[in-house]
Short mmCIF file of N, CA and C in Angstrom, two decimals:
data_model
loop_
_atom_site.label_atom_id
_atom_site.label_comp_id
_atom_site.label_asym_id
_atom_site.label_seq_id
_atom_site.Cartn_x
_atom_site.Cartn_y
_atom_site.Cartn_z
N TYR T 1 -15.32 -9.57 -11.47
CA TYR T 1 -14.51 -11.02 -12.02
C TYR T 1 -16.30 -12.44 -11.50
N ILE T 2 -18.13 -12.30 -11.47
CA ILE T 2 -18.51 -12.90 -10.83
C ILE T 2 -18.86 -14.04 -12.07
N PRO T 3 -19.10 -13.41 -13.41
CA PRO T 3 -19.53 -14.29 -14.15
C PRO T 3 -18.16 -15.12 -15.14
N ILE T 4 -16.97 -14.01 -15.34
CA ILE T 4 -15.96 -14.80 -15.64
C ILE T 4 -15.60 -16.19 -14.90
N GLU T 5 -15.06 -16.85 -15.73
CA GLU T 5 -14.77 -18.66 -15.02
C GLU T 5 -13.33 -18.70 -16.16
N ASN T 6 -12.89 -17.65 -16.82
CA ASN T 6 -11.44 -17.84 -17.79
C ASN T 6 -10.85 -17.53 -16.91
N PRO T 7 -9.46 -18.56 -16.49
CA PRO T 7 -8.58 -17.96 -15.30
C PRO T 7 -7.47 -16.91 -15.88
N VAL T 8 -7.68 -16.80 -17.43
CA VAL T 8 -6.12 -15.84 -18.67
C VAL T 8 -7.23 -14.98 -18.25
N LEU T 9 -8.60 -14.90 -18.57
CA LEU T 9 -9.25 -13.39 -18.13
C LEU T 9 -9.25 -12.61 -17.14
N LEU T 10 -9.44 -13.63 -15.47
CA LEU T 10 -10.10 -13.06 -14.88
C LEU T 10 -8.17 -12.62 -14.59
N ILE T 11 -7.27 -12.99 -15.36
CA ILE T 11 -5.51 -12.46 -14.90
C ILE T 11 -6.25 -11.31 -14.96
N ALA T 12 -6.64 -11.12 -16.71
CA ALA T 12 -6.77 -9.90 -17.08
C ALA T 12 -7.21 -8.93 -16.49
N LEU T 13 -9.06 -9.16 -16.45
CA LEU T 13 -9.21 -7.91 -15.03
C LEU T 13 -8.33 -7.25 -13.90
N ARG T 14 -7.66 -8.39 -13.47
CA ARG T 14 -6.65 -8.63 -12.33
C ARG T 14 -5.52 -7.55 -12.41
N GLY T 15 -4.96 -7.14 -13.78
CA GLY T 15 -4.64 -6.36 -14.08
C GLY T 15 -4.99 -4.76 -14.70
N PHE T 16 -6.69 -5.06 -15.04
CA PHE T 16 -7.12 -3.32 -14.95
C PHE T 16 -7.05 -3.36 -14.46
N GLU T 17 -7.40 -4.00 -12.62
CA GLU T 17 -8.18 -3.86 -11.88
C GLU T 17 -7.46 -3.19 -10.72
N GLY T 18 -5.75 -2.87 -11.02
CA GLY T 18 -4.60 -2.84 -10.69
C GLY T 18 -4.22 -1.87 -11.35
N ILE T 19 -4.81 -0.47 -12.92
CA ILE T 19 -4.58 -0.08 -13.61
C ILE T 19 -5.72 1.48 -12.33
N ALA T 20 -7.41 0.34 -12.20
CA ALA T 20 -7.26 1.45 -11.14
C ALA T 20 -6.61 1.55 -10.21
N VAL T 21 -6.38 0.76 -9.36
CA VAL T 21 -5.82 1.77 -8.80
C VAL T 21 -4.87 2.28 -8.42
N VAL T 22 -4.09 2.52 -9.45
CA VAL T 22 -2.92 3.70 -10.51
C VAL T 22 -4.13 4.84 -9.63
N GLY T 23 -4.54 5.38 -10.14
CA GLY T 23 -5.93 6.10 -9.97
C GLY T 23 -6.00 6.32 -8.64
N ILE T 24 -5.48 5.59 -7.25
CA ILE T 24 -6.51 5.50 -5.95
C ILE T 24 -4.93 6.00 -5.44
N VAL T 25 -3.57 4.94 -5.39
CA VAL T 25 -2.68 5.35 -4.02
C VAL T 25 -2.15 6.50 -4.45
N PRO T 26 -1.81 6.59 -5.70
CA PRO T 26 -0.44 8.06 -5.77
C PRO T 26 -0.79 9.35 -5.05
N PRO T 27 -2.23 9.28 -6.22
CA PRO T 27 -3.00 10.72 -6.06
C PRO T 27 -3.82 10.55 -4.14
N ALA T 28 -4.14 10.13 -3.77
CA ALA T 28 -4.35 10.04 -2.42
C ALA T 28 -2.62 10.33 -1.22
N ARG T 29 -1.52 9.33 -2.04
CA ARG T 29 -0.67 9.44 -0.64
C ARG T 29 -0.30 11.61 -1.29
N ALA T 30 -0.05 11.84 -2.73
CA ALA T 30 -0.06 13.40 -2.09
C ALA T 30 -1.48 14.41 -1.68
N LEU T 31 -2.37 13.81 -2.05
CA LEU T 31 -3.11 14.74 -1.24
C LEU T 31 -2.82 14.38 0.20
N ALA T 32 -2.42 13.97 0.59
CA ALA T 32 -1.92 13.50 2.19
C ALA T 32 -0.78 14.59 2.14
N ASN T 33 0.32 14.59 1.78
CA ASN T 33 1.41 15.30 1.91
C ASN T 33 1.08 16.97 1.74
N SER T 34 -0.34 16.45 0.63
CA SER T 34 -0.59 18.72 0.89
C SER T 34 -1.58 18.83 1.66
N LEU T 35 -2.02 18.14 1.98
CA LEU T 35 -2.43 18.27 3.01
C LEU T 35 -2.01 18.56 4.93
N ALA T 36 -1.11 17.89 4.83
CA ALA T 36 0.23 17.84 6.48
C ALA T 36 0.26 19.00 6.52
N PRO T 37 0.71 19.27 7.50
CA PRO T 37 1.68 19.85 8.00
C PRO T 37 3.68 19.67 7.23
N PRO T 38 4.08 20.38 7.09
CA PRO T 38 5.22 20.08 6.22
C PRO T 38 5.85 19.20 7.31
N ALA T 39 5.77 19.83 8.80
CA ALA T 39 6.85 19.11 9.88
C ALA T 39 6.87 17.55 9.94
N ARG T 40 4.92 17.03 9.08
CA ARG T 40 4.59 16.10 9.66
C ARG T 40 4.68 15.30 8.94
N GLN T 41 4.85 15.22 7.72
CA GLN T 41 4.77 14.94 6.20
C GLN T 41 5.02 13.57 6.45
N ALA T 42 6.03 12.80 7.06
CA ALA T 42 6.35 11.27 6.97
C ALA T 42 5.67 10.70 8.31
N GLU T 43 4.94 11.04 8.82
CA GLU T 43 4.15 10.46 10.10
C GLU T 43 2.83 10.61 9.31
N THR T 44 2.37 11.69 8.82
CA THR T 44 0.67 11.52 7.34
C THR T 44 0.99 9.76 6.83
N LEU T 45 2.09 9.89 6.69
CA LEU T 45 2.48 8.94 5.16
C LEU T 45 2.28 7.14 5.92
N GLY T 46 3.07 7.40 7.80
CA GLY T 46 3.01 6.60 8.85
C GLY T 46 1.64 5.95 8.43
N LEU T 47 1.06 7.09 8.72
CA LEU T 47 -0.53 6.76 8.98
C LEU T 47 -0.86 6.22 8.39
N LEU T 48 -0.82 6.42 6.63
CA LEU T 48 -1.61 6.15 5.70
C LEU T 48 -1.39 4.32 5.93
N SER T 49 -0.38 4.79 5.59
CA SER T 49 0.07 2.84 5.86
C SER T 49 0.06 2.35 7.31
N ALA T 50 -0.34 2.74 7.89
CA ALA T 50 -0.78 2.22 8.86
C ALA T 50 -1.93 1.83 8.22
N ALA T 51 -3.26 2.68 7.69
CA ALA T 51 -4.84 2.11 7.86
C ALA T 51 -4.82 1.50 6.48
N GLN T 52 -3.59 1.11 5.64
CA GLN T 52 -3.24 0.15 4.77
C GLN T 52 -3.70 -0.86 5.20
N THR T 53 -2.69 -0.82 5.73
CA THR T 53 -2.27 -2.39 6.80
C THR T 53 -3.32 -2.65 6.94
N VAL T 54 -3.80 -1.84 7.42
CA VAL T 54 -5.97 -2.28 8.42
C VAL T 54 -5.77 -3.81 7.61
N GLY T 55 -5.84 -2.48 6.12
CA GLY T 55 -7.15 -3.53 5.28
C GLY T 55 -6.16 -5.14 5.02
N ILE T 56 -4.51 -4.98 4.52
CA ILE T 56 -4.35 -6.24 4.67
C ILE T 56 -4.47 -7.09 5.39
N LEU T 57 -4.77 -6.84 6.05
CA LEU T 57 -5.24 -7.08 8.08
C LEU T 57 -6.26 -7.98 7.57
N LEU T 58 -7.17 -7.68 7.72
CA LEU T 58 -8.34 -7.46 7.52
C LEU T 58 -9.32 -8.66 6.87
N GLY T 59 -8.34 -7.83 5.29
CA GLY T 59 -9.12 -7.85 4.07
C GLY T 59 -9.76 -9.41 4.48
N PRO T 60 -7.95 -9.98 3.71
CA PRO T 60 -8.07 -11.23 3.56
C PRO T 60 -8.60 -12.67 5.05
N THR T 61 -8.82 -11.91 6.06
CA THR T 61 -9.33 -12.52 7.03
C THR T 61 -10.73 -12.79 6.66
N PHE T 62 -11.50 -11.18 6.60
CA PHE T 62 -13.08 -11.44 6.61
C PHE T 62 -13.04 -11.99 4.78
N GLY T 63 -12.77 -12.14 3.85
CA GLY T 63 -12.87 -12.39 2.87
C GLY T 63 -12.98 -13.61 2.65
N LEU T 64 -11.84 -14.79 3.28
CA LEU T 64 -12.76 -15.44 3.23
C LEU T 64 -13.28 -16.42 4.47
N LEU T 65 -13.48 -16.06 5.07
CA LEU T 65 -14.43 -16.55 6.07
C LEU T 65 -16.05 -15.93 5.38
N LEU T 66 -16.00 -15.34 4.92
CA LEU T 66 -16.87 -14.36 4.02
C LEU T 66 -17.11 -16.33 2.97
N ALA T 67 -16.32 -15.73 1.88
CA ALA T 67 -16.51 -17.24 0.18
C ALA T 67 -16.59 -18.27 1.94
N SER T 68 -16.36 -18.79 2.27
CA SER T 68 -16.35 -19.47 2.96
C SER T 68 -17.70 -19.71 3.29
N ALA T 69 -18.56 -19.10 3.95
CA ALA T 69 -19.89 -19.24 4.44
C ALA T 69 -20.60 -19.23 3.35
N VAL T 70 -20.26 -18.27 2.16
CA VAL T 70 -21.66 -18.12 1.64
C VAL T 70 -20.86 -17.86 0.47
N GLY T 71 -20.59 -18.08 -0.16
CA GLY T 71 -19.34 -18.47 -1.26
C GLY T 71 -19.09 -17.31 -2.32
N TYR T 72 -17.93 -17.24 -2.89
CA TYR T 72 -17.85 -16.45 -3.69
C TYR T 72 -17.61 -15.20 -4.70
N HIS T 73 -19.43 -15.61 -5.18
CA HIS T 73 -19.63 -14.71 -5.84
C HIS T 73 -19.98 -13.55 -4.67
N GLN T 74 -21.33 -13.65 -3.68
CA GLN T 74 -21.27 -13.13 -2.94
C GLN T 74 -19.88 -12.54 -1.77
N ALA T 75 -19.03 -13.20 -1.89
CA ALA T 75 -17.69 -12.44 -1.44
C ALA T 75 -17.54 -10.70 -1.76
N PHE T 76 -17.21 -11.40 -3.70
CA PHE T 76 -17.32 -10.39 -3.92
C PHE T 76 -17.63 -9.14 -4.57
N LEU T 77 -19.05 -8.98 -3.93
CA LEU T 77 -20.56 -8.62 -4.06
C LEU T 77 -20.53 -7.67 -2.42
N VAL T 78 -20.40 -7.94 -2.29
CA VAL T 78 -20.06 -7.62 -0.91
C VAL T 78 -18.61 -6.25 -0.81
N ALA T 79 -17.67 -7.34 -1.40
CA ALA T 79 -16.39 -6.43 -1.40
C ALA T 79 -16.82 -4.86 -2.36
N SER T 80 -17.49 -5.18 -3.11
CA SER T 80 -17.66 -3.49 -3.56
C SER T 80 -19.01 -2.84 -3.50
N VAL T 81 -19.21 -3.04 -2.08
CA VAL T 81 -20.19 -2.46 -1.60
C VAL T 81 -19.23 -1.45 -1.08
N PRO T 82 -18.01 -1.24 -0.44
CA PRO T 82 -17.65 -0.04 0.55
C PRO T 82 -16.49 0.89 -0.11
N LEU T 83 -16.08 -0.79 -1.54
CA LEU T 83 -14.89 0.17 -2.72
C LEU T 83 -16.71 1.42 -2.89
N ALA T 84 -17.21 0.99 -3.05
CA ALA T 84 -19.15 1.63 -4.24
C ALA T 84 -19.30 3.18 -2.93
N ALA T 85 -19.07 2.76 -1.20
CA ALA T 85 -19.71 3.75 -0.96
C ALA T 85 -18.19 4.68 -0.98
N GLY T 86 -16.69 4.93 -0.57
CA GLY T 86 -15.70 4.90 -0.96
C GLY T 86 -15.56 5.85 -1.88
N ALA T 87 -16.09 5.62 -3.48
CA ALA T 87 -16.35 6.39 -4.22
C ALA T 87 -17.28 7.74 -3.64
N VAL T 88 -17.95 7.05 -3.12
CA VAL T 88 -19.60 9.20 -3.02
C VAL T 88 -18.85 9.91 -2.18
N LEU T 89 -17.36 8.89 -1.16
CA LEU T 89 -17.06 10.13 0.18
C LEU T 89 -16.58 10.27 -0.32
N ALA T 90 -15.36 10.18 -1.61
CA ALA T 90 -14.53 10.81 -1.57
C ALA T 90 -14.95 12.16 -3.15
N TRP T 91 -16.57 11.79 -3.39
CA TRP T 91 -16.81 12.65 -4.43
C TRP T 91 -17.40 14.53 -3.19
N PHE T 92 -18.00 13.37 -2.03
CA PHE T 92 -18.49 14.14 -1.76
C PHE T 92 -17.50 15.40 -0.47
N PHE T 93 -16.61 15.14 0.23
CA PHE T 93 -15.81 15.54 1.12
C PHE T 93 -14.73 15.68 1.09
N LEU T 94 -13.40 14.93 -0.53
CA LEU T 94 -12.07 14.83 -0.54
C LEU T 94 -12.43 16.70 -1.35
N PRO T 95 -11.11 17.89 -0.62
CA PRO T 95 -11.43 18.89 -1.69
C PRO T 95 -10.56 17.99 -3.20
N ARG T 96 -10.98 19.06 -3.63
CA ARG T 96 -10.69 19.34 -5.18
C ARG T 96 -9.59 20.95 -5.61
N ARG T 97 -8.55 20.33 -5.31
CA ARG T 97 -7.62 20.28 -5.42
C ARG T 97 -6.78 21.18 -6.67
N ALA T 98 -6.99 21.55 -7.69
CA ALA T 98 -7.02 21.75 -9.29
C ALA T 98 -5.93 22.95 -9.71
N THR T 99 -4.47 22.51 -9.59
CA THR T 99 -3.28 22.85 -9.66
C THR T 99 -3.04 23.13 -11.64
N VAL T 100 -2.71 24.45 -12.27
CA VAL T 100 -3.21 24.61 -13.10
C VAL T 100 -1.31 24.99 -13.56
N TYR T 101 -0.84 24.70 -14.37
CA TYR T 101 0.90 24.02 -13.97
C TYR T 101 1.17 24.72 -15.88
N SER T 102 1.83 26.05 -15.20
CA SER T 102 2.75 26.67 -15.99
C SER T 102 3.18 25.80 -16.98
N ARG T 103 4.20 26.33 -19.08
CA ARG T 103 4.55 25.53 -19.91
C ARG T 103 5.94 25.52 -18.94
N GLU T 104 6.11 26.68 -17.84
CA GLU T 104 7.47 26.41 -18.14
C GLU T 104 7.21 25.25 -16.49
N SER T 105 6.18 25.26 -15.58
CA SER T 105 6.75 23.95 -15.04
C SER T 105 6.39 22.23 -15.93
N ALA T 106 6.14 22.33 -16.49
CA ALA T 106 6.35 21.48 -17.54
C ALA T 106 7.14 20.64 -17.98
N SER T 107 8.67 21.69 -18.14
CA SER T 107 9.68 21.89 -18.98
C SER T 107 11.08 20.70 -18.79
N ARG T 108 11.39 20.16 -19.57
CA ARG T 108 12.28 18.72 -18.92
C ARG T 108 13.08 19.40 -18.11
N ALA T 109 13.96 20.48 -17.42
CA ALA T 109 14.80 20.80 -15.85
C ALA T 109 13.17 19.88 -15.28
N VAL T 110 11.86 20.85 -14.90
CA VAL T 110 11.44 19.88 -14.23
C VAL T 110 10.95 18.68 -13.70
N THR T 111 10.95 17.83 -15.29
CA THR T 111 11.08 16.83 -15.31
C THR T 111 11.66 15.84 -14.75
N ALA T 112 13.36 16.53 -15.15
CA ALA T 112 15.01 15.38 -15.00
C ALA T 112 14.43 16.05 -13.26
N MET T 113 13.71 16.44 -12.52
CA MET T 113 14.45 16.70 -11.36
C MET T 113 13.48 15.47 -10.17
N LEU T 114 12.72 14.81 -10.77
CA LEU T 114 12.07 13.94 -10.69
C LEU T 114 12.93 12.01 -10.82
N PHE T 115 13.94 12.58 -11.20
CA PHE T 115 15.29 11.62 -11.73
C PHE T 115 16.21 12.53 -11.25
N THR T 116 16.60 12.73 -10.09
CA THR T 116 17.81 13.06 -9.47
C THR T 116 18.47 11.71 -8.78
N ARG T 117 19.51 12.18 -9.19
CA ARG T 117 19.89 10.50 -7.58
C ARG T 117 19.75 9.94 -6.43
N PRO T 118 19.06 10.63 -5.88
CA PRO T 118 18.42 10.66 -5.07
C PRO T 118 17.09 9.53 -4.36
N LEU T 119 16.00 10.77 -5.77
CA LEU T 119 15.43 9.66 -5.87
C LEU T 119 15.15 9.06 -6.24
N MET T 120 16.12 8.28 -6.90
CA MET T 120 16.52 7.51 -7.88
C MET T 120 16.46 6.62 -6.73
N LEU T 121 17.18 6.44 -6.35
CA LEU T 121 17.93 5.66 -4.89
C LEU T 121 16.47 5.34 -4.28
N ALA T 122 15.80 6.12 -4.21
CA ALA T 122 14.17 5.72 -2.86
C ALA T 122 13.17 5.03 -3.44
N TYR T 123 13.25 5.95 -5.21
CA TYR T 123 13.11 4.44 -6.60
C TYR T 123 12.97 3.22 -6.15
N SER T 124 13.77 3.20 -5.97
CA SER T 124 15.04 1.42 -5.99
C SER T 124 14.75 0.76 -4.99
N VAL T 125 14.73 1.47 -4.24
CA VAL T 125 14.13 0.93 -2.69
C VAL T 125 13.85 0.97 -2.69
N GLN T 126 12.65 1.62 -2.58
CA GLN T 126 10.04 0.89 -2.80
C GLN T 126 10.78 -0.41 -3.72
N ILE T 127 10.66 -0.62 -4.62
CA ILE T 127 10.83 -1.59 -5.39
C ILE T 127 11.95 -2.94 -4.81
N ILE T 128 12.39 -3.06 -4.10
CA ILE T 128 13.37 -3.65 -3.65
C ILE T 128 12.32 -4.25 -2.20
N LEU T 129 12.34 -3.51 -1.71
CA LEU T 129 10.99 -3.13 -0.31
C LEU T 129 9.95 -4.14 -1.11
N ALA T 130 9.14 -3.20 -2.20
CA ALA T 130 8.30 -4.61 -2.70
C ALA T 130 8.31 -6.10 -3.15
N THR T 131 9.19 -5.72 -3.56
CA THR T 131 10.50 -6.85 -4.52
C THR T 131 9.33 -8.12 -3.39
N THR T 132 10.41 -7.77 -2.18
CA THR T 132 10.96 -8.55 -0.82
C THR T 132 9.86 -8.86 -0.20
N GLN T 133 8.02 -8.34 -0.30
CA GLN T 133 6.92 -8.40 0.11
C GLN T 133 6.31 -9.28 -0.79
N GLY T 134 6.64 -9.03 -2.23
CA GLY T 134 6.05 -9.81 -3.51
C GLY T 134 6.70 -11.68 -2.91
N VAL T 135 7.27 -11.84 -3.25
CA VAL T 135 8.03 -13.36 -2.64
C VAL T 135 7.72 -13.85 -1.36
N GLY T 136 7.17 -12.33 -0.88
CA GLY T 136 6.46 -13.25 0.49
C GLY T 136 5.76 -13.62 1.01
N ALA T 137 4.24 -12.97 -0.23
CA ALA T 137 3.34 -13.37 -0.13
C ALA T 137 3.34 -14.10 -0.51
N ALA T 138 3.32 -14.38 -1.98
CA ALA T 138 3.33 -15.92 -2.93
C ALA T 138 4.09 -16.97 -1.95
N VAL T 139 5.43 -16.47 -0.82
CA VAL T 139 5.68 -17.75 -0.83
C VAL T 139 5.33 -18.37 0.58
N TRP T 140 4.84 -17.96 1.55
CA TRP T 140 5.02 -17.74 2.58
C TRP T 140 3.51 -19.26 2.79
N THR T 141 2.55 -18.90 3.08
CA THR T 141 1.53 -19.22 3.24
C THR T 141 2.38 -20.61 2.58
N ILE T 142 3.03 -21.21 1.74
CA ILE T 142 2.70 -22.90 1.08
C ILE T 142 4.37 -22.63 2.29
N TYR T 143 4.93 -22.03 2.33
CA TYR T 143 6.31 -22.29 2.84
C TYR T 143 6.22 -23.14 4.35
N MET T 144 5.47 -22.04 5.32
CA MET T 144 4.43 -22.18 6.39
C MET T 144 3.49 -23.34 6.04
N ALA T 145 2.24 -24.16 5.39
CA ALA T 145 1.89 -25.26 5.31
C ALA T 145 3.11 -26.60 5.10
N ASP T 146 4.26 -26.47 4.29
CA ASP T 146 5.22 -27.28 4.05
C ASP T 146 5.94 -27.80 5.56
N LEU T 147 5.69 -26.34 6.68
CA LEU T 147 6.47 -26.98 7.96
C LEU T 147 5.39 -27.27 8.81
N GLY T 148 3.99 -27.53 8.60
CA GLY T 148 3.38 -28.81 9.28
C GLY T 148 2.08 -26.97 9.63
N ALA T 149 2.75 -25.81 9.88
CA ALA T 149 1.74 -25.32 10.71
C ALA T 149 0.85 -25.24 9.56
N SER T 150 -0.55 -24.39 10.78
CA SER T 150 -2.04 -25.14 10.64
C SER T 150 -2.43 -24.05 9.79
N PRO T 151 -3.56 -23.67 10.05
CA PRO T 151 -4.55 -22.72 8.29
C PRO T 151 -5.07 -21.05 9.98
N LEU T 152 -4.15 -21.54 11.54
CA LEU T 152 -4.45 -20.21 13.14
C LEU T 152 -3.31 -19.88 12.70
N LEU T 153 -2.07 -21.21 12.72
CA LEU T 153 -0.75 -20.10 12.37
C LEU T 153 -0.07 -19.24 11.74
N ILE T 154 -1.00 -20.00 10.60
CA ILE T 154 -0.68 -19.78 9.67
C ILE T 154 -1.23 -18.07 8.84
N GLY T 155 -2.57 -17.93 9.17
CA GLY T 155 -3.00 -17.10 9.78
C GLY T 155 -1.89 -16.26 10.67
N LEU T 156 -2.33 -16.68 11.75
CA LEU T 156 -1.70 -15.56 13.10
C LEU T 156 0.08 -14.63 12.05
N SER T 157 0.62 -15.94 11.60
CA SER T 157 1.40 -14.89 10.88
C SER T 157 1.65 -13.44 10.47
N PHE T 158 0.43 -13.73 9.67
CA PHE T 158 0.04 -12.31 9.00
C PHE T 158 -0.77 -11.11 9.95
N THR T 159 -1.15 -11.36 10.68
CA THR T 159 -1.47 -10.74 11.72
C THR T 159 0.10 -10.06 12.07
N THR T 160 0.95 -10.38 13.58
CA THR T 160 1.94 -10.77 14.04
C THR T 160 2.67 -9.33 12.00
N PHE T 161 2.63 -9.83 11.26
CA PHE T 161 3.72 -8.86 10.49
C PHE T 161 2.44 -7.69 10.19
N ALA T 162 1.26 -7.62 10.23
CA ALA T 162 0.44 -6.75 9.98
C ALA T 162 0.65 -5.60 11.50
N ILE T 163 0.37 -5.88 12.45
CA ILE T 163 -0.12 -5.15 13.63
C ILE T 163 1.63 -4.30 14.47
N PRO T 164 2.14 -5.12 13.93
CA PRO T 164 3.58 -3.50 14.26
C PRO T 164 3.14 -2.72 13.41
N ILE T 165 3.49 -2.57 12.25
CA ILE T 165 2.69 -1.29 11.10
C ILE T 165 1.51 -0.76 11.01
N ILE T 166 0.67 -1.85 11.58
CA ILE T 166 -0.95 -0.93 12.22
C ILE T 166 -0.20 0.53 12.96
N LEU T 167 0.66 0.03 14.52
CA LEU T 167 0.51 0.10 15.70
C LEU T 167 1.82 1.14 15.54
N LEU T 168 2.99 0.68 14.75
CA LEU T 168 4.28 1.82 14.52
C LEU T 168 5.01 3.41 13.19
N ALA T 169 4.05 2.24 12.05
CA ALA T 169 4.23 3.06 11.69
C ALA T 169 4.04 5.35 11.43
N PRO T 170 2.67 5.06 11.71
CA PRO T 170 2.98 6.51 12.58
C PRO T 170 4.17 7.33 13.21
N ILE T 171 4.08 6.23 14.61
CA ILE T 171 4.88 7.29 15.54
C ILE T 171 6.60 6.67 14.26
N ALA T 172 7.17 6.19 13.44
CA ALA T 172 8.26 6.10 13.14
C ALA T 172 8.45 7.47 12.15
N GLY T 173 6.51 7.42 11.32
CA GLY T 173 6.58 8.74 10.41
C GLY T 173 7.24 9.84 11.31
N ARG T 174 6.89 9.81 12.42
CA ARG T 174 7.49 10.87 12.79
C ARG T 174 8.05 11.34 13.65
N MET T 175 8.73 9.63 13.86
CA MET T 175 10.41 10.37 14.23
C MET T 175 11.21 10.47 12.79
N ALA T 176 10.48 9.95 11.95
CA ALA T 176 11.91 9.63 10.84
C ALA T 176 11.55 12.01 10.82
N ASP T 177 9.84 12.51 10.51
CA ASP T 177 10.17 13.69 10.31
C ASP T 177 10.47 14.61 12.20
N ARG T 178 11.11 13.96 12.52
CA ARG T 178 12.06 14.99 13.53
C ARG T 178 13.48 14.56 13.41
N HIS T 179 14.19 13.46 13.17
CA HIS T 179 14.56 13.03 13.20
C HIS T 179 16.41 12.68 11.71
N GLY T 180 14.92 13.26 10.72
CA GLY T 180 15.62 12.86 9.57
C GLY T 180 15.12 11.23 8.54
N ARG T 181 14.98 10.59 8.02
CA ARG T 181 14.82 9.31 7.55
C ARG T 181 16.11 8.74 6.91
N TYR T 182 17.19 8.78 7.30
CA TYR T 182 18.64 7.80 6.82
C TYR T 182 18.42 6.84 7.63
N TRP T 183 18.45 7.46 8.77
CA TRP T 183 18.72 6.12 9.43
C TRP T 183 17.07 5.24 9.85
N TYR T 184 16.13 5.87 9.59
CA TYR T 184 15.28 4.52 9.29
C TYR T 184 15.27 4.19 8.06
N VAL T 185 15.46 4.34 7.46
CA VAL T 185 15.51 3.17 5.61
C VAL T 185 16.54 2.66 6.24
N LEU T 186 18.11 3.12 6.41
CA LEU T 186 18.51 2.67 6.93
C LEU T 186 18.66 1.19 7.58
N PHE T 187 17.93 1.01 8.46
CA PHE T 187 17.45 0.18 10.07
C PHE T 187 16.48 -0.45 9.41
N GLY T 188 15.77 -0.63 8.36
CA GLY T 188 14.77 -1.34 8.04
C GLY T 188 15.08 -2.24 6.85
N LEU T 189 15.99 -1.74 5.84
CA LEU T 189 16.38 -2.16 5.10
C LEU T 189 16.98 -4.15 6.08
N SER T 190 18.20 -3.72 6.36
CA SER T 190 18.84 -4.02 7.51
C SER T 190 17.97 -5.64 7.98
N VAL T 191 17.56 -4.65 9.13
CA VAL T 191 16.37 -6.24 9.76
C VAL T 191 15.93 -6.46 9.14
N CYS T 192 15.54 -6.57 7.83
CA CYS T 192 14.88 -6.72 6.41
C CYS T 192 15.60 -8.24 6.45
N GLY T 193 16.63 -7.19 5.48
CA GLY T 193 17.55 -8.29 5.54
C GLY T 193 18.39 -9.39 5.90
N VAL T 194 18.15 -9.22 7.14
CA VAL T 194 18.83 -9.94 7.86
C VAL T 194 17.57 -11.57 7.78
N LEU T 195 16.88 -10.48 8.13
CA LEU T 195 15.73 -11.88 8.73
C LEU T 195 14.93 -12.71 6.94
N PHE T 196 15.39 -12.08 5.67
CA PHE T 196 14.86 -13.01 4.96
C PHE T 196 16.02 -13.83 4.19
#
């Protein structure tokens, strides 16, 4: 990002970064699920969500402090260091589980199993949740500033969103492993809907 000064080109590069993230997130979740005991898979995904939220909480704050202290270019350089370290750690420590699929497993019948009614509903719920979070991310800071909130209060609002996720996602996952997923999903969607 450092040498680019054209906002349209930055948007294109941001899209390319999104392509790269696709190479990380789904395989990481699948790997975590394959390594977790079957009775604790939701808890494992809860821990992944908590870890991701720690980054969402710390990243913007650290980035803003760094950019204001030393500049944008240095902030991008510093951000590249943990990414490179993550690549090295993944190379040496992540298990390499290569699954060889037979022709039968690639059949249309197996592919169709990815698009059952319950899975389509799960995909739809994820789209709804991500869309509402996107709306919140896009307008939250502007909305709070229009209401007269100081930068400190705006930052605090992000903290109060992130900390419960960090602390409770693994617990909620464990409870879902024990008692089923249905009521937890319904409760979460209902509460978020009322709050919006």
